[in-house]
């Protein structure tokens, strides 16, 4: 099987998409069969997983990634048709979010969630309409739809009346832990980050519910003496306009709530390892990868009890109604002040994260692509 895959999201700064594609690439590298080959379109500055960069079955073409519409209507189709013109027509094409125009082979399209459909107010109008119109049309046209959880699979089937046999779950794989660097710790210290702290990692989108987590933390902190020296660290960039999170933190004493913006991989590693717990109170997730990343590193997790998060976390996280601010406040106090609870969550978390392996991702993806090829002949 000749697989063509768009890997240009690696290096884009869109953390979740980058981790998704990197995990898929590592999985494919592990599960490719004799005779398979992988042809990648990658950004000039994208750092691809080492598992594929030295593999003779993998060829890589580098481009400067252009904004979304130009990428899917110009850059990606041009690359695919150049392959066909050179006699290297792929058997299947793997893309994320959107399919290319006029693809020369069957497409397996990854759709990670339908938040733009269920929570439209969280997106600018142009972005929302693009996603709602294009995804609805493309999931019906492509040979296979890939997604990342059973929750999202059922949502796709129900929302777009899709044939269940067409929708395949390819679970995410958390990045393996790396050795924390002293340089990264020094950079964070210089920005005022000191233990103990709770951390949120992810983008600042309304559905991530970060403002409610800030308010609940600030309400819980003065009520518990053991939390008096604890801070809350918010690490992630803002996708769209808004200031709700900063408004929620406006009344906090200096240094109690810190916004770091986007952090690099080394800083992310330190933040996850050194945190007392990860807060992940998102109201809508197709998967929710940061909780698994925390679990791999032995950090306890407080997470929302809805959409795909319970499916992913199981009994390895303290789950709470993310819309009930008093309940969130109570849960924050529990995980911040109860070492026995944290110890139990850490033990369960290591086991839970162990279920999400590169081999599982690769097996699911390779199987889905085989179905796409057969289904379109």
Coordinates of C-alpha atoms in Angstrom, one line a residue:
X1 CA 0.0 0.0 0.0
X2 CA 1.3 3.4 -0.9
X3 CA 0.1 6.0 1.7
X4 CA 0.3 9.7 1.1
X5 CA -0.1 11.8 4.3
X6 CA -0.3 15.4 5.0
X7 CA 2.0 16.0 8.0
X8 CA 2.3 19.8 7.6
X9 CA 0.5 20.4 11.0
X10 CA 3.8 19.4 12.7
X11 CA 5.5 22.7 13.2
X12 CA 2.3 24.7 12.9
X13 CA 2.1 25.6 16.6
X14 CA -1.3 23.9 16.9
X15 CA -0.2 21.5 19.7
X16 CA -3.0 19.0 19.6
X17 CA -2.9 18.6 15.8
X18 CA 0.9 18.2 16.0
X19 CA 0.7 15.5 18.6
X20 CA -2.1 13.7 16.7
X21 CA -0.1 13.6 13.4
X22 CA 3.1 12.7 15.2
X23 CA 1.4 9.8 16.9
X24 CA -0.1 8.5 13.7
X25 CA 3.3 8.7 12.0
X26 CA 4.9 6.7 14.8
X27 CA 2.1 4.1 14.6
X28 CA 2.4 3.7 10.9
X29 CA 6.2 3.3 11.1
X30 CA 5.6 0.4 13.5
X31 CA 2.8 -1.3 11.7
X32 CA 3.6 -0.9 7.9
X33 CA 3.6 -4.2 6.1
X34 CA 6.2 -5.5 3.6
X35 CA 5.6 -3.5 0.4
X36 CA 4.1 -0.5 2.1
X37 CA 5.5 2.9 1.6
X38 CA 4.8 6.3 3.2
X39 CA 5.0 9.6 1.3
X40 CA 4.8 12.7 3.5
X41 CA 4.2 16.3 2.8
X42 CA 5.8 18.2 5.7
X43 CA 6.5 21.8 6.7
X44 CA 10.0 23.1 6.2
X45 CA 10.4 23.6 9.9
X46 CA 8.4 20.6 11.1
X47 CA 10.4 18.2 13.3
X48 CA 9.1 14.8 12.3
X49 CA 9.3 11.8 14.7
X50 CA 12.7 10.1 14.6
X51 CA 11.0 6.7 14.0
X52 CA 10.2 7.7 10.4
X53 CA 13.1 10.1 9.4
X54 CA 15.6 7.3 8.8
X55 CA 13.1 4.8 7.4
X56 CA 13.9 3.9 3.7
X57 CA 10.2 3.2 3.1
X58 CA 9.4 6.9 3.9
X59 CA 9.9 9.8 1.5
X60 CA 9.4 13.4 2.6
X61 CA 8.7 16.5 0.6
X62 CA 9.0 19.9 2.4
X63 CA 6.9 22.9 1.7
X64 CA 6.1 26.2 3.4
X65 CA 2.7 25.7 4.9
X66 CA 0.2 28.3 3.8
X67 CA -3.1 29.3 5.6
X68 CA -5.8 26.6 5.7
X69 CA -7.8 27.4 2.6
X70 CA -4.7 27.9 0.4
X71 CA -3.2 24.7 1.8
X72 CA -6.1 22.4 1.0
X73 CA -7.1 24.0 -2.3
X74 CA -3.6 24.6 -3.7
X75 CA -0.6 23.2 -1.9
X76 CA -1.9 19.8 -1.0
X77 CA -3.7 19.0 -4.4
X78 CA -0.6 20.2 -6.3
X79 CA 1.6 17.8 -4.4
X80 CA -0.7 14.9 -4.8
X81 CA -1.1 15.4 -8.5
X82 CA 2.6 15.8 -9.0
X83 CA 3.0 12.3 -7.5
X84 CA 0.5 10.9 -9.9
X85 CA 2.1 12.7 -12.9
X86 CA 5.5 11.1 -11.9
X87 CA 3.9 7.6 -11.8
X88 CA 3.7 7.4 -8.1
X89 CA 0.0 7.5 -7.5
X90 CA -0.9 6.8 -3.9
X91 CA -3.4 4.1 -2.9
X92 CA -4.8 6.3 -0.1
X93 CA -4.4 9.8 1.1
X94 CA -4.6 10.8 4.8
X95 CA -5.5 14.4 5.8
X96 CA -6.6 16.2 8.9
X97 CA -9.7 18.5 9.2
X98 CA -10.3 18.9 5.4
X99 CA -9.8 16.8 2.3
X100 CA -7.9 18.1 -0.7
X101 CA -9.8 19.3 -3.8
X102 CA -10.0 16.7 -6.6
X103 CA -7.9 14.0 -4.9
X104 CA -6.3 11.4 -7.2
X105 CA -6.9 8.6 -4.7
X106 CA -9.3 7.6 -1.9
X107 CA -9.1 9.9 1.1
X108 CA -9.1 9.0 4.8
X109 CA -10.1 12.2 6.6
X110 CA -9.4 12.7 10.3
X111 CA -12.1 14.7 12.1
X112 CA -11.1 15.1 15.8
X113 CA -14.4 16.6 17.1
X114 CA -17.5 18.5 16.2
X115 CA -17.3 21.4 18.7
X116 CA -17.8 23.8 15.8
X117 CA -21.2 22.2 15.3
X118 CA -22.3 21.9 18.9
X119 CA -20.6 25.0 20.3
X120 CA -20.7 27.4 17.4
X121 CA -20.4 30.5 19.5
X122 CA -16.8 29.6 20.3
X123 CA -15.7 30.2 16.8
X124 CA -15.4 33.3 14.6
X125 CA -18.2 33.3 12.0
X126 CA -16.0 32.6 8.9
X127 CA -14.2 29.7 10.6
X128 CA -17.4 28.3 11.9
X129 CA -19.1 28.4 8.5
X130 CA -16.1 26.9 6.8
X131 CA -15.9 24.0 9.1
X132 CA -19.7 23.4 9.2
X133 CA -20.1 23.4 5.5
X134 CA -16.9 21.7 4.4
X135 CA -16.8 18.9 7.0
X136 CA -20.5 18.0 6.4
X137 CA -19.8 17.6 2.7
X138 CA -16.4 16.0 2.9
X139 CA -17.3 13.3 5.5
X140 CA -19.9 12.0 3.0
X141 CA -17.5 12.1 0.1
X142 CA -14.3 10.5 1.4
X143 CA -13.6 6.8 1.5
X144 CA -13.1 6.7 5.3
X145 CA -13.6 9.0 8.2
X146 CA -11.1 8.7 11.0
X147 CA -11.7 10.0 14.5
X148 CA -10.1 9.7 17.9
X149 CA -12.7 8.3 20.4
X150 CA -15.9 6.2 20.5
X151 CA -17.7 9.3 21.7
X152 CA -16.6 11.3 18.6
X153 CA -17.3 8.3 16.3
X154 CA -20.9 8.1 17.4
X155 CA -21.3 11.9 17.2
X156 CA -20.1 11.8 13.6
X157 CA -22.5 9.0 12.8
X158 CA -25.5 10.7 14.5
X159 CA -24.7 14.3 13.3
X160 CA -24.1 13.4 9.6
X161 CA -26.1 10.1 9.2
X162 CA -22.9 8.3 8.2
X163 CA -22.6 4.5 7.6
X164 CA -21.0 3.2 10.9
X165 CA -18.7 1.0 8.8
X166 CA -17.2 4.1 7.3
X167 CA -16.1 5.7 10.6
X168 CA -13.0 4.4 12.3
X169 CA -11.5 5.2 15.7
X170 CA -7.7 5.8 15.7
X171 CA -6.9 6.7 19.4
X172 CA -4.3 9.2 20.2
X173 CA -0.9 8.4 21.7
X174 CA 0.7 10.6 24.4
X175 CA 4.2 11.7 23.7
X176 CA 6.7 9.7 25.7
X177 CA 8.3 11.5 28.7
X178 CA 11.6 13.1 28.1
X179 CA 14.3 14.2 30.6
X180 CA 13.5 17.6 32.0
X181 CA 16.2 20.2 31.3
X182 CA 17.6 22.6 33.8
X183 CA 17.5 25.3 31.2
X184 CA 13.7 24.9 30.9
X185 CA 13.3 25.0 34.7
X186 CA 15.5 28.1 34.9
X187 CA 13.3 29.8 32.2
X188 CA 10.1 28.9 34.1
X189 CA 11.6 30.1 37.4
X190 CA 12.6 33.4 35.8
X191 CA 8.9 33.8 34.9
X192 CA 7.8 33.2 38.5
X193 CA 6.9 29.5 38.4
X194 CA 7.5 27.8 41.7
X195 CA 6.1 24.7 43.3
X196 CA 3.5 24.0 44.4
X197 CA 1.2 24.8 41.6
X198 CA -1.7 23.4 39.6
X199 CA -1.4 23.6 35.8
X200 CA -3.7 23.9 32.8
X201 CA -2.1 22.9 29.4
X202 CA -4.0 23.6 26.2
X203 CA -5.3 26.5 24.1
X204 CA -7.5 29.3 25.5
X205 CA -10.7 28.5 23.7
X206 CA -14.1 29.1 25.4
X207 CA -14.9 25.4 25.5
X208 CA -11.8 24.7 27.5
X209 CA -13.6 26.4 30.5
X210 CA -10.4 27.9 31.9
X211 CA -12.0 31.0 33.4
X212 CA -14.3 28.8 35.5
X213 CA -11.3 26.8 36.7
X214 CA -9.5 30.1 37.7
X215 CA -12.5 31.4 39.7
X216 CA -12.9 28.0 41.5
X217 CA -9.2 27.9 42.3
X218 CA -9.2 31.4 43.7
X219 CA -12.3 30.6 45.8
X220 CA -10.8 27.4 47.2
X221 CA -7.3 28.7 47.9
X222 CA -8.0 30.9 51.0
X223 CA -10.1 28.3 52.6
X224 CA -7.3 25.7 53.0
X225 CA -4.1 26.6 54.8
X226 CA -2.2 24.0 52.8
X227 CA -3.1 25.8 49.6
X228 CA -1.8 29.2 50.8
X229 CA 1.4 29.0 48.8
X230 CA -0.1 27.3 45.8
X231 CA -0.5 29.0 42.4
X232 CA -2.2 28.2 39.2
X233 CA -0.3 28.2 35.9
X234 CA -2.0 28.6 32.6
X235 CA 0.1 27.4 29.6
X236 CA -1.3 27.8 26.1
X237 CA -2.0 30.2 23.4
X238 CA -5.2 31.9 22.4
X239 CA -6.8 30.7 19.2
X240 CA -9.5 33.5 18.9
X241 CA -10.2 36.8 20.4
X242 CA -11.3 37.0 24.1
X243 CA -10.2 37.9 27.5
X244 CA -12.5 35.9 29.8
X245 CA -9.5 34.1 31.5
X246 CA -7.7 37.4 32.3
X247 CA -10.9 38.9 33.7
X248 CA -11.3 35.8 36.0
X249 CA -7.8 36.3 37.3
X250 CA -7.9 40.1 37.7
X251 CA -8.6 40.0 41.4
X252 CA -5.9 37.4 42.2
X253 CA -2.9 38.4 44.3
X254 CA 0.3 38.9 42.3
X255 CA 1.9 35.7 41.2
X256 CA -1.1 33.5 42.2
X257 CA -2.3 33.0 38.6
X258 CA 0.3 33.1 35.8
X259 CA -0.4 33.1 32.1
X260 CA 2.6 31.7 30.2
X261 CA 1.2 31.6 26.7
X262 CA 2.6 28.9 24.4
X263 CA 5.5 26.9 25.9
X264 CA 8.1 24.8 24.2
X265 CA 8.4 21.0 24.6
X266 CA 11.0 21.2 27.3
X267 CA 9.0 23.7 29.3
X268 CA 5.9 21.6 28.9
X269 CA 7.7 18.5 30.2
X270 CA 8.8 20.4 33.3
X271 CA 5.3 21.9 33.9
X272 CA 3.6 18.5 33.7
X273 CA 6.2 16.7 35.9
X274 CA 6.4 19.3 38.6
X275 CA 2.7 20.1 39.0
X276 CA 0.7 19.0 42.0
X277 CA -2.1 18.2 39.5
X278 CA -3.4 19.0 36.0
X279 CA -6.7 20.8 35.7
X280 CA -8.6 19.9 32.5
X281 CA -12.2 21.2 32.8
X282 CA -13.1 21.3 29.1
X283 CA -16.8 21.2 28.3
X284 CA -16.3 19.5 24.9
X285 CA -13.5 17.1 23.8
X286 CA -13.2 14.6 21.1
X287 CA -10.4 12.9 23.2
X288 CA -8.5 15.1 25.6
X289 CA -4.8 14.3 25.4
X290 CA -3.3 16.4 28.2
X291 CA -4.7 14.2 31.0
X292 CA -3.0 11.2 29.4
X293 CA 0.2 13.1 29.1
X294 CA 0.0 14.0 32.8
X295 CA -0.7 10.4 33.7
X296 CA 2.4 9.1 31.8
X297 CA 4.5 11.5 33.9
X298 CA 3.0 10.5 37.3
X299 CA 0.9 13.7 37.7
X300 CA -2.7 13.4 39.1
X301 CA -5.6 14.8 37.0
X302 CA -8.8 16.7 37.7
X303 CA -11.0 16.6 34.6
X304 CA -14.5 17.2 33.3
X305 CA -17.0 14.4 33.4
X306 CA -18.4 14.8 29.9
X307 CA -17.9 14.1 26.2
X308 CA -14.9 11.9 25.5
X309 CA -13.0 12.6 28.7
X310 CA -14.5 9.9 30.9
X311 CA -13.9 7.4 28.1
X312 CA -10.2 8.3 27.9
X313 CA -9.5 8.8 31.7
X314 CA -11.7 6.0 33.2
X315 CA -11.1 5.8 36.9
X316 CA -7.6 7.4 36.7
X317 CA -8.9 11.0 37.1
X318 CA -11.0 12.9 39.6
X319 CA -14.0 13.8 37.4
X320 CA -16.3 16.7 38.1
X321 CA -19.2 18.5 36.4
X322 CA -17.3 21.3 34.7
X323 CA -20.2 23.7 34.7
X324 CA -20.8 23.5 38.5
X325 CA -18.4 26.0 39.9
X326 CA -18.9 25.0 43.5
X327 CA -18.3 21.3 42.6
X328 CA -15.1 22.4 40.7
X329 CA -14.0 24.4 43.7
X330 CA -14.5 21.4 46.0
X331 CA -12.7 19.1 43.6
X332 CA -9.7 21.4 43.4
X333 CA -9.5 21.5 47.2
X334 CA -9.6 17.7 47.3
X335 CA -6.8 17.1 44.8
X336 CA -4.7 20.0 46.1
X337 CA -4.9 18.9 49.8
X338 CA -5.3 15.1 49.8
X339 CA -2.0 13.3 49.2
X340 CA -3.7 9.9 49.5
X341 CA -6.1 10.8 46.7
X342 CA -3.2 12.0 44.5
X343 CA -1.3 8.8 45.2
X344 CA -4.2 6.7 44.1
X345 CA -4.8 8.8 41.0
X346 CA -1.2 8.5 40.0
X347 CA -1.2 4.7 40.3
X348 CA -4.4 4.4 38.3
X349 CA -3.1 7.0 35.8
X350 CA 0.1 5.1 34.9
X351 CA -2.0 2.0 34.2
X352 CA -4.6 3.9 32.2
X353 CA -2.0 5.7 30.0
X354 CA -0.4 2.3 29.3
X355 CA -3.5 1.4 27.2
X356 CA -2.8 4.1 24.7
X357 CA 0.2 2.8 22.8
X358 CA 1.9 3.6 19.5
X359 CA 1.1 0.0 18.4
X360 CA -2.6 0.5 19.1
X361 CA -2.7 3.7 17.1
X362 CA -0.7 2.2 14.2
X363 CA -2.9 -1.0 14.1
X364 CA -6.1 1.0 14.1
X365 CA -4.8 3.4 11.4
X366 CA -3.4 0.7 9.1
X367 CA -6.6 -1.2 9.3
X368 CA -8.8 1.8 8.5
X369 CA -6.6 2.7 5.5
X370 CA -6.9 -0.8 4.2
X371 CA -10.7 -0.5 4.4
X372 CA -10.6 2.8 2.5
X373 CA -8.5 1.3 -0.3
X374 CA -10.8 -1.7 -0.7
X375 CA -14.0 0.4 -0.4
X376 CA -13.0 2.6 -3.3
X377 CA -11.4 0.0 -5.4

